[in-house]
């Protein structure tokens, strides 16, 4: 009895594991917010930018190390050969015995006291580069998110279109069955049957193309999000019923000027150029450093005969260094740095202008999408009414098959446009978020 219970338990566990695996790798409803969260964790496109931040952080530490003193230590042992004394005309050579073992030990410490601000500017440049790396990550993340939104909404659109085509295919088959019945009764022409068979074939071909588009878009999403290859992403159907705030153009423009990532990057470029200008200007200033040194040498070879003893001496002091050539060389470099800063400011102004233009253009498209939706809702109502009327007239032999084909095409087109209009509102809303840097 216990073995049977154990077998049943193991079987249940195995079935549960299979079910869980099937749920994880099967169809999965993913919201846009959840998609963003998964992409932030798994997207390979973001990993180099995360490493870039770590690299920039390390560069800041390197720049700060310039404030620390430099310490040089050297030690050596040598063999000294005997010396030779010669007259000035290289005659009368005399051997001069030398102590053969030589030793040297030196310890030197130096600390920069003032370098014209080059150390502090180097640290500030490093910090600005660190911020720039962070903005680059955010910018790439927003680009990735906007691309994913495009795939996601296209997938949503294609799945909705697929349902529209399947409904129309089913409806067309019903009409085709009626026409065939009438043809059998002799009240419909064979040409009518052929026309509707052709329309059905075209609809089925379009459905196949849509299914292929769905497969491609799903593969793109699954790959970028790092999900199992067997996963089928199902868009959140409640998305189209959400309220998308319109606000006004000034609201979105102000939002963009505060949060636009390209604008922030352009501003950081200006600040880095200003710091680089200070580095260039430091060449015109003196450098002051504190130094201390201790030497322990032997033997003393500056005496004749040499003294076979060790000699230790030390010293401390303050040194001032000034490159006089900078008076006529650095001014050209300084002028170049100022021009670079001016160009960065001009690029910042241009980026600001382009951001404002992009926001206003996308805001107009966003409000236009709302108007298109209202128009398409009305068009679908009219197309459905027209199809119902024509279908009833055709059943009563009061309309031609061409009238039915036109009504069916108008109905299909209106339903497609309605699907597109709903998705377009969501797309333009997220595009406004992207342009304003708040995606």
C-alpha angles and dihedrals in degrees: 000000000000091000091052091050091049091050092050091048093051091047091052092049091050092049091048090051091051091048093049090048090049091050092049095048098033130070114333129186108223124186121211091249091051090048090054091050093050091047092052089056102038111022111117091203090070098050097080090053092052088052089048089059091052089048092051091048090053090050089056089054089049091051091050091052088069086077091062121090122260114239120192122187125183132176130176143169123205145177114236119207123214116277129234126219117211136178118246090263089053093252133120097041116196126188114239112201115224133195101258101213117074128182136184133186124174133177118188127180125185131177125191110231099176129005102167093269095297093126095050091044090051090053092048091050089051091051091048090050088051090054090046090054089052091050090048089055091049091046093050090045091054091047089051092047092050091049090050090049088054092051091043095051092042088053089048090049094047093048090050091047088050090056091047091051093046090052091048091046090052091047091047091051090053092050090046090052090053092048092050090050090051090047089053089051089049097243096107131055124243087235089064090056091049093051093052092044087054091050090049091050091051091049092050091049091051089049090054091051091050091050089052090050089051090052092050094047092046090051091050092052095044093049096047093044092049093235124150112283092241093060118116111202115220114197118230104263092201089068094086091054094055120110111248110201116230102191113164136291093257091056093055093042092052090047091052094049089054099042110020107130097207088051092051091048090051090051091051089051089057091050093049091051090051090053091047087052089056090050090054091047090054089071087072092057130076123255119229123194138171116224139183130182141180126193129190111186137164147226107023103235099171089082125074112249094030117245112234095217138103119255121203123189136160140187142184131198151136121260131201121201126187128174106218091190088067088074090072101022108042095053089072092050090047091052089050091051091051091051090050090052091049091051090050090052091050091050089050091054090048092049090050091051093047090049091053091048092049093049093050092047093049091045090055090050090048094054089043089056090057090052091048090053092054090048093048093050088057091045092054091051091051093045092051091048091049092049092049092049094047092044091053091047091049092051088053091048091248097117137049127242089248089060089054092049092050092048091048092049092048091050092049092047093049092050091049092050091049091054090048092048093054092048093044092060091055092045095051091046091055090044089057089051090050095049092046092051095242101106 
